[in-house]
mmCIF file of C-alpha atoms in Angstrom:
data_model
loop_
_atom_site.group_PDB
_atom_site.id
_atom_site.type_symbol
_atom_site.label_atom_id
_atom_site.label_comp_id
_atom_site.label_asym_id
_atom_site.label_seq_id
_atom_site.Cartn_x
_atom_site.Cartn_y
_atom_site.Cartn_z
ATOM 1 C CA MET A 575 -102.941 84.396 77.594
ATOM 2 C CA PRO A 576 -100.998 85.232 74.333
ATOM 3 C CA ALA A 577 -101.459 83.015 71.342
ATOM 4 C CA ALA A 578 -98.663 80.794 70.088
ATOM 5 C CA THR A 579 -96.267 82.545 67.883
ATOM 6 C CA GLU A 580 -94.991 80.953 64.622
ATOM 7 C CA PHE A 581 -91.260 80.797 65.094
ATOM 8 C CA ALA A 582 -90.649 79.188 61.679
ATOM 9 C CA PRO A 583 -93.062 77.390 59.231
ATOM 10 C CA GLY A 584 -94.666 74.449 61.142
ATOM 11 C CA LEU A 585 -92.898 75.512 64.474
ATOM 12 C CA THR A 586 -94.692 77.495 67.020
ATOM 13 C CA ILE A 587 -93.711 78.687 70.518
ATOM 14 C CA GLN A 588 -95.559 80.187 73.439
ATOM 15 C CA HIS A 589 -94.494 81.681 76.977
ATOM 16 C CA ILE A 590 -90.861 81.508 76.006
ATOM 17 C CA THR A 591 -88.239 83.529 74.205
ATOM 18 C CA ALA A 592 -86.183 81.786 71.574
ATOM 19 C CA PRO A 593 -83.654 80.749 70.603
ATOM 20 C CA GLN A 594 -82.326 79.262 73.799
ATOM 21 C CA LYS A 595 -79.233 77.331 74.561
ATOM 22 C CA LEU A 596 -79.448 73.550 74.499
ATOM 23 C CA SER A 597 -76.601 73.302 76.950
ATOM 24 C CA ASP A 598 -78.641 75.253 79.638
ATOM 25 C CA TYR A 599 -80.630 72.077 80.080
ATOM 26 C CA LYS A 600 -79.362 68.899 81.507
ATOM 27 C CA LEU A 601 -82.058 66.217 80.817
ATOM 28 C CA ILE A 602 -84.285 65.513 77.932
ATOM 29 C CA ALA A 603 -87.165 63.119 78.521
ATOM 30 C CA PHE A 604 -89.024 61.504 75.548
ATOM 31 C CA ASP A 605 -92.260 59.592 75.192
ATOM 32 C CA MET A 606 -91.601 56.678 72.838
ATOM 33 C CA ASP A 607 -94.616 55.760 70.660
ATOM 34 C CA SER A 608 -95.504 58.274 68.016
ATOM 35 C CA THR A 609 -92.628 60.563 69.478
ATOM 36 C CA LEU A 610 -89.279 58.718 69.195
ATOM 37 C CA ILE A 611 -90.729 56.042 67.044
ATOM 38 C CA THR A 612 -93.231 56.235 64.228
ATOM 39 C CA ILE A 613 -95.727 53.528 65.477
ATOM 40 C CA GLU A 614 -97.892 52.795 68.474
ATOM 41 C CA CYS A 615 -96.431 49.407 69.431
ATOM 42 C CA VAL A 616 -99.512 48.151 71.170
ATOM 43 C CA ASP A 617 -101.634 48.641 67.985
ATOM 44 C CA GLU A 618 -99.114 46.776 65.842
ATOM 45 C CA ILE A 619 -98.859 43.831 68.209
ATOM 46 C CA ALA A 620 -102.667 43.603 68.167
ATOM 47 C CA ASP A 621 -102.479 43.190 64.427
ATOM 48 C CA ALA A 622 -101.206 39.667 65.121
ATOM 49 C CA THR A 623 -104.428 38.707 66.631
ATOM 50 C CA GLY A 624 -106.566 40.691 64.140
ATOM 51 C CA LYS A 625 -107.527 43.312 66.749
ATOM 52 C CA LYS A 626 -105.495 46.296 65.490
ATOM 53 C CA ALA A 627 -108.504 48.500 64.586
ATOM 54 C CA GLU A 628 -110.212 47.713 67.979
ATOM 55 C CA VAL A 629 -106.992 48.410 69.965
ATOM 56 C CA ALA A 630 -105.928 51.489 67.808
ATOM 57 C CA ALA A 631 -109.412 53.093 68.403
ATOM 58 C CA ILE A 632 -108.818 52.928 72.219
ATOM 59 C CA THR A 633 -105.271 54.210 71.835
ATOM 60 C CA GLU A 634 -106.391 57.088 69.720
ATOM 61 C CA ALA A 635 -109.159 58.091 72.175
ATOM 62 C CA THR A 636 -106.630 57.922 75.121
ATOM 63 C CA MET A 637 -103.961 60.027 73.427
ATOM 64 C CA ARG A 638 -106.647 62.579 72.679
ATOM 65 C CA GLY A 639 -107.695 62.636 76.314
ATOM 66 C CA GLU A 640 -111.111 61.234 75.601
ATOM 67 C CA ILE A 641 -110.453 58.158 77.784
ATOM 68 C CA THR A 642 -108.851 59.721 80.863
ATOM 69 C CA ASP A 643 -107.863 56.531 82.839
ATOM 70 C CA PHE A 644 -104.720 55.558 81.019
ATOM 71 C CA LYS A 645 -104.153 52.630 83.345
ATOM 72 C CA ASP A 646 -107.553 51.085 82.596
ATOM 73 C CA SER A 647 -107.203 51.878 78.896
ATOM 74 C CA LEU A 648 -103.796 50.076 78.880
ATOM 75 C CA ARG A 649 -105.154 47.120 80.660
ATOM 76 C CA GLN A 650 -107.946 46.835 78.226
ATOM 77 C CA ARG A 651 -105.589 46.929 75.241
ATOM 78 C CA VAL A 652 -103.070 44.583 76.641
ATOM 79 C CA GLY A 653 -105.913 42.111 77.644
ATOM 80 C CA LYS A 654 -106.636 41.891 73.818
ATOM 81 C CA LEU A 655 -102.982 40.568 73.216
ATOM 82 C CA VAL A 656 -103.505 37.175 74.603
ATOM 83 C CA GLY A 657 -101.861 34.544 72.492
ATOM 84 C CA VAL A 658 -99.444 36.945 70.779
ATOM 85 C CA THR A 659 -96.118 35.237 70.491
ATOM 86 C CA GLU A 660 -92.598 36.598 71.000
ATOM 87 C CA ALA A 661 -91.986 35.851 67.287
ATOM 88 C CA ASP A 662 -95.003 38.191 66.511
ATOM 89 C CA MET A 663 -93.429 40.854 68.700
ATOM 90 C CA ALA A 664 -90.025 40.398 67.001
ATOM 91 C CA ARG A 665 -91.598 40.961 63.653
ATOM 92 C CA VAL A 666 -93.172 44.215 64.786
ATOM 93 C CA LEU A 667 -89.750 45.247 65.996
ATOM 94 C CA THR A 668 -87.835 44.408 62.793
ATOM 95 C CA GLU A 669 -90.549 45.100 60.294
ATOM 96 C CA ARG A 670 -92.344 48.149 61.615
ATOM 97 C CA LEU A 671 -90.436 49.963 64.362
ATOM 98 C CA ARG A 672 -88.735 52.905 62.954
ATOM 99 C CA LEU A 673 -87.245 55.975 64.570
ATOM 100 C CA THR A 674 -89.066 59.201 63.952
ATOM 101 C CA PRO A 675 -87.323 61.461 61.464
ATOM 102 C CA GLY A 676 -84.653 63.603 63.285
ATOM 103 C CA ALA A 677 -84.856 61.549 66.462
ATOM 104 C CA ASP A 678 -81.198 60.403 66.238
ATOM 105 C CA ILE A 679 -80.002 63.957 65.265
ATOM 106 C CA LEU A 680 -81.833 65.512 68.246
ATOM 107 C CA VAL A 681 -80.726 62.848 70.754
ATOM 108 C CA HIS A 682 -77.090 63.066 69.547
ATOM 109 C CA ALA A 683 -77.143 66.804 69.735
ATOM 110 C CA ALA A 684 -78.443 66.771 73.264
ATOM 111 C CA GLN A 685 -75.887 64.211 74.306
ATOM 112 C CA ALA A 686 -73.202 66.267 72.718
ATOM 113 C CA ALA A 687 -74.385 69.412 74.708
ATOM 114 C CA GLY A 688 -74.080 67.323 77.920
ATOM 115 C CA LEU A 689 -77.712 66.324 78.477
ATOM 116 C CA LYS A 690 -78.805 62.910 79.926
ATOM 117 C CA VAL A 691 -81.579 61.208 77.952
ATOM 118 C CA LEU A 692 -84.591 59.628 79.541
ATOM 119 C CA LEU A 693 -87.164 57.437 77.520
ATOM 120 C CA VAL A 694 -90.421 57.205 79.634
ATOM 121 C CA SER A 695 -93.104 55.281 77.913
ATOM 122 C CA GLY A 696 -96.644 53.920 78.498
ATOM 123 C CA GLY A 697 -95.461 51.271 75.963
ATOM 124 C CA PHE A 698 -93.259 48.305 76.577
ATOM 125 C CA THR A 699 -89.672 47.553 77.638
ATOM 126 C CA TYR A 700 -89.446 45.013 74.821
ATOM 127 C CA PHE A 701 -89.341 47.893 72.432
ATOM 128 C CA ALA A 702 -87.983 50.696 74.719
ATOM 129 C CA GLU A 703 -84.845 48.637 75.414
ATOM 130 C CA HIS A 704 -84.334 48.252 71.631
ATOM 131 C CA VAL A 705 -84.700 52.046 71.100
ATOM 132 C CA ARG A 706 -82.291 52.589 74.135
ATOM 133 C CA GLY A 707 -79.775 50.571 72.190
ATOM 134 C CA LEU A 708 -80.273 52.453 68.876
ATOM 135 C CA LEU A 709 -79.810 55.906 70.500
ATOM 136 C CA GLY A 710 -77.575 55.401 73.535
ATOM 137 C CA ILE A 711 -80.437 56.422 75.983
ATOM 138 C CA ASP A 712 -79.316 56.652 79.664
ATOM 139 C CA PHE A 713 -82.621 55.933 81.440
ATOM 140 C CA VAL A 714 -85.636 53.923 80.419
ATOM 141 C CA ARG A 715 -89.006 53.346 82.220
ATOM 142 C CA ALA A 716 -91.832 51.464 80.466
ATOM 143 C CA ASN A 717 -94.198 48.591 81.149
ATOM 144 C CA VAL A 718 -93.311 44.935 81.158
ATOM 145 C CA LEU A 719 -95.499 42.604 79.199
ATOM 146 C CA GLU A 720 -96.104 39.306 80.921
ATOM 147 C CA ILE A 721 -94.785 36.379 78.760
ATOM 148 C CA ARG A 722 -95.431 32.687 79.639
ATOM 149 C CA ASP A 723 -93.858 30.030 77.511
ATOM 150 C CA GLY A 724 -93.200 32.478 74.657
ATOM 151 C CA VAL A 725 -96.791 33.909 74.559
ATOM 152 C CA LEU A 726 -98.321 36.991 75.944
ATOM 153 C CA THR A 727 -100.845 36.349 78.822
ATOM 154 C CA GLY A 728 -102.616 39.629 78.379
ATOM 155 C CA GLY A 729 -101.124 40.958 81.705
ATOM 156 C CA LEU A 730 -98.424 43.164 82.836
ATOM 157 C CA VAL A 731 -95.563 42.463 85.350
ATOM 158 C CA GLU A 732 -95.392 44.453 88.587
ATOM 159 C CA GLN A 733 -92.253 46.500 88.934
ATOM 160 C CA PRO A 734 -90.750 48.220 92.043
ATOM 161 C CA TRP A 735 -92.523 51.442 91.054
ATOM 162 C CA GLY A 736 -95.844 49.969 89.990
ATOM 163 C CA ASP A 737 -97.320 47.983 87.153
ATOM 164 C CA ILE A 738 -98.306 50.817 84.677
ATOM 165 C CA CYS A 739 -96.352 53.924 83.531
ATOM 166 C CA ASP A 740 -99.099 56.399 83.049
ATOM 167 C CA GLY A 741 -99.009 60.171 83.052
ATOM 168 C CA ALA A 742 -98.463 60.477 86.760
ATOM 169 C CA GLU A 743 -95.554 57.937 86.780
ATOM 170 C CA LYS A 744 -94.088 59.745 83.787
ATOM 171 C CA ARG A 745 -94.019 62.982 85.744
ATOM 172 C CA ARG A 746 -92.759 61.229 88.880
ATOM 173 C CA THR A 747 -89.942 59.461 86.803
ATOM 174 C CA LEU A 748 -88.858 62.852 85.246
ATOM 175 C CA LEU A 749 -88.588 64.393 88.710
ATOM 176 C CA GLU A 750 -86.913 61.409 90.145
ATOM 177 C CA VAL A 751 -84.243 61.220 87.493
ATOM 178 C CA ALA A 752 -83.746 65.021 87.788
ATOM 179 C CA CYS A 753 -83.227 64.511 91.529
ATOM 180 C CA LEU A 754 -80.688 61.691 91.002
ATOM 181 C CA LEU A 755 -78.716 63.981 88.597
ATOM 182 C CA GLY A 756 -78.775 66.892 91.163
ATOM 183 C CA ILE A 757 -80.672 69.245 88.773
ATOM 184 C CA THR A 758 -83.914 71.097 88.942
ATOM 185 C CA PRO A 759 -87.133 70.382 86.943
ATOM 186 C CA ALA A 760 -86.402 73.710 85.202
ATOM 187 C CA GLN A 761 -83.353 72.166 83.647
ATOM 188 C CA CYS A 762 -85.446 69.417 82.077
ATOM 189 C CA ILE A 763 -87.091 69.142 78.624
ATOM 190 C CA ALA A 764 -90.062 66.870 78.059
ATOM 191 C CA VAL A 765 -91.101 65.787 74.575
ATOM 192 C CA GLY A 766 -94.439 64.032 73.858
ATOM 193 C CA ASP A 767 -97.478 63.818 71.774
ATOM 194 C CA GLY A 768 -100.438 62.377 73.835
ATOM 195 C CA SER A 769 -102.398 63.431 76.877
ATOM 196 C CA ASN A 770 -100.523 61.131 79.223
ATOM 197 C CA ASP A 771 -97.389 63.241 78.422
ATOM 198 C CA ILE A 772 -98.990 66.406 79.685
ATOM 199 C CA PRO A 773 -98.047 65.799 83.521
ATOM 200 C CA MET A 774 -94.283 65.439 82.724
ATOM 201 C CA MET A 775 -94.457 68.468 80.238
ATOM 202 C CA GLN A 776 -95.969 70.532 82.999
ATOM 203 C CA ALA A 777 -93.287 69.627 85.482
ATOM 204 C CA ALA A 778 -90.382 70.312 82.971
ATOM 205 C CA GLY A 779 -88.737 73.648 82.188
ATOM 206 C CA LEU A 780 -89.392 73.195 78.546
ATOM 207 C CA SER A 781 -92.239 71.324 77.062
ATOM 208 C CA VAL A 782 -92.305 70.155 73.461
ATOM 209 C CA ALA A 783 -95.307 68.743 71.504
ATOM 210 C CA TYR A 784 -94.443 66.610 68.582
ATOM 211 C CA HIS A 785 -97.091 66.285 65.878
ATOM 212 C CA ALA A 786 -99.414 66.184 68.889
ATOM 213 C CA LYS A 787 -103.088 66.117 69.906
ATOM 214 C CA PRO A 788 -104.713 69.401 70.361
ATOM 215 C CA ARG A 789 -104.739 69.251 74.148
ATOM 216 C CA VAL A 790 -101.035 68.658 74.157
ATOM 217 C CA ARG A 791 -100.232 71.425 71.725
ATOM 218 C CA ALA A 792 -102.163 73.952 74.051
ATOM 219 C CA GLU A 793 -99.840 72.932 76.935
ATOM 220 C CA ALA A 794 -96.505 73.024 75.174
ATOM 221 C CA LYS A 795 -94.062 75.806 74.941
ATOM 222 C CA VAL A 796 -92.716 74.472 71.652
ATOM 223 C CA CYS A 797 -94.924 72.690 68.989
ATOM 224 C CA ILE A 798 -93.291 70.928 66.172
ATOM 225 C CA ASN A 799 -96.182 70.567 63.780
ATOM 226 C CA GLU A 800 -94.319 69.810 60.626
ATOM 227 C CA GLY A 801 -90.922 68.058 59.923
ATOM 228 C CA GLY A 802 -88.733 65.921 62.211
ATOM 229 C CA LEU A 803 -87.866 66.021 65.996
ATOM 230 C CA ASP A 804 -84.560 67.717 65.038
ATOM 231 C CA ARG A 805 -86.524 70.843 64.507
ATOM 232 C CA LEU A 806 -86.329 71.490 68.161
ATOM 233 C CA LEU A 807 -82.717 72.528 67.376
ATOM 234 C CA GLU A 808 -84.046 75.618 65.690
ATOM 235 C CA VAL A 809 -85.265 76.800 69.023
ATOM 236 C CA LEU A 810 -82.367 75.274 71.164
ATOM 237 C CA GLN A 811 -79.006 76.040 69.719
#
């Protein structure tokens, strides 16, 4: 297979010709943590219980693909959040949650070109719904933290589709939303940074790795290795 080509400094492409037209696509799907936002929410919540380093080590190994069972990994990490309060979570949201550079520019350009936007995350609805509001996102799928009397129990709430949004569920969600919109997977863009994003990236017509782990970069048709998310607009005009 041909090696990736440097399209511009810090921006590589493989198996595609560029530039392409953004409006040829109809749906753009984003991972949230370390893709649309700069933090890993679970790591920051764990800071409230003094377990950030422990949780972050599991997150990093999972995103690299060294821990292959995402569901088990997430259950382990969420289990360490027992006792975190809603006030702790609100502090993470207001003090630490920031959009990735260029996220708003890319999302608004996609919306202007007629694309729907999907946020599909192995993170949590508490943060995903906030990001939905910031960017005017159309569809959100993420995990629901169980809260009792204002405190996290260390569990997750079962949803109609299951209890954990892992790589397989991200792929299924992308295909389900495409089906609802009456479009083909080839008309979808998937953007992510970790191993659990690979299944949806493989299903989409265009896969984009953003400051991603090596395994993810190897899979992606576009790799943004330097700069913000809006650099995708150099490839999609």
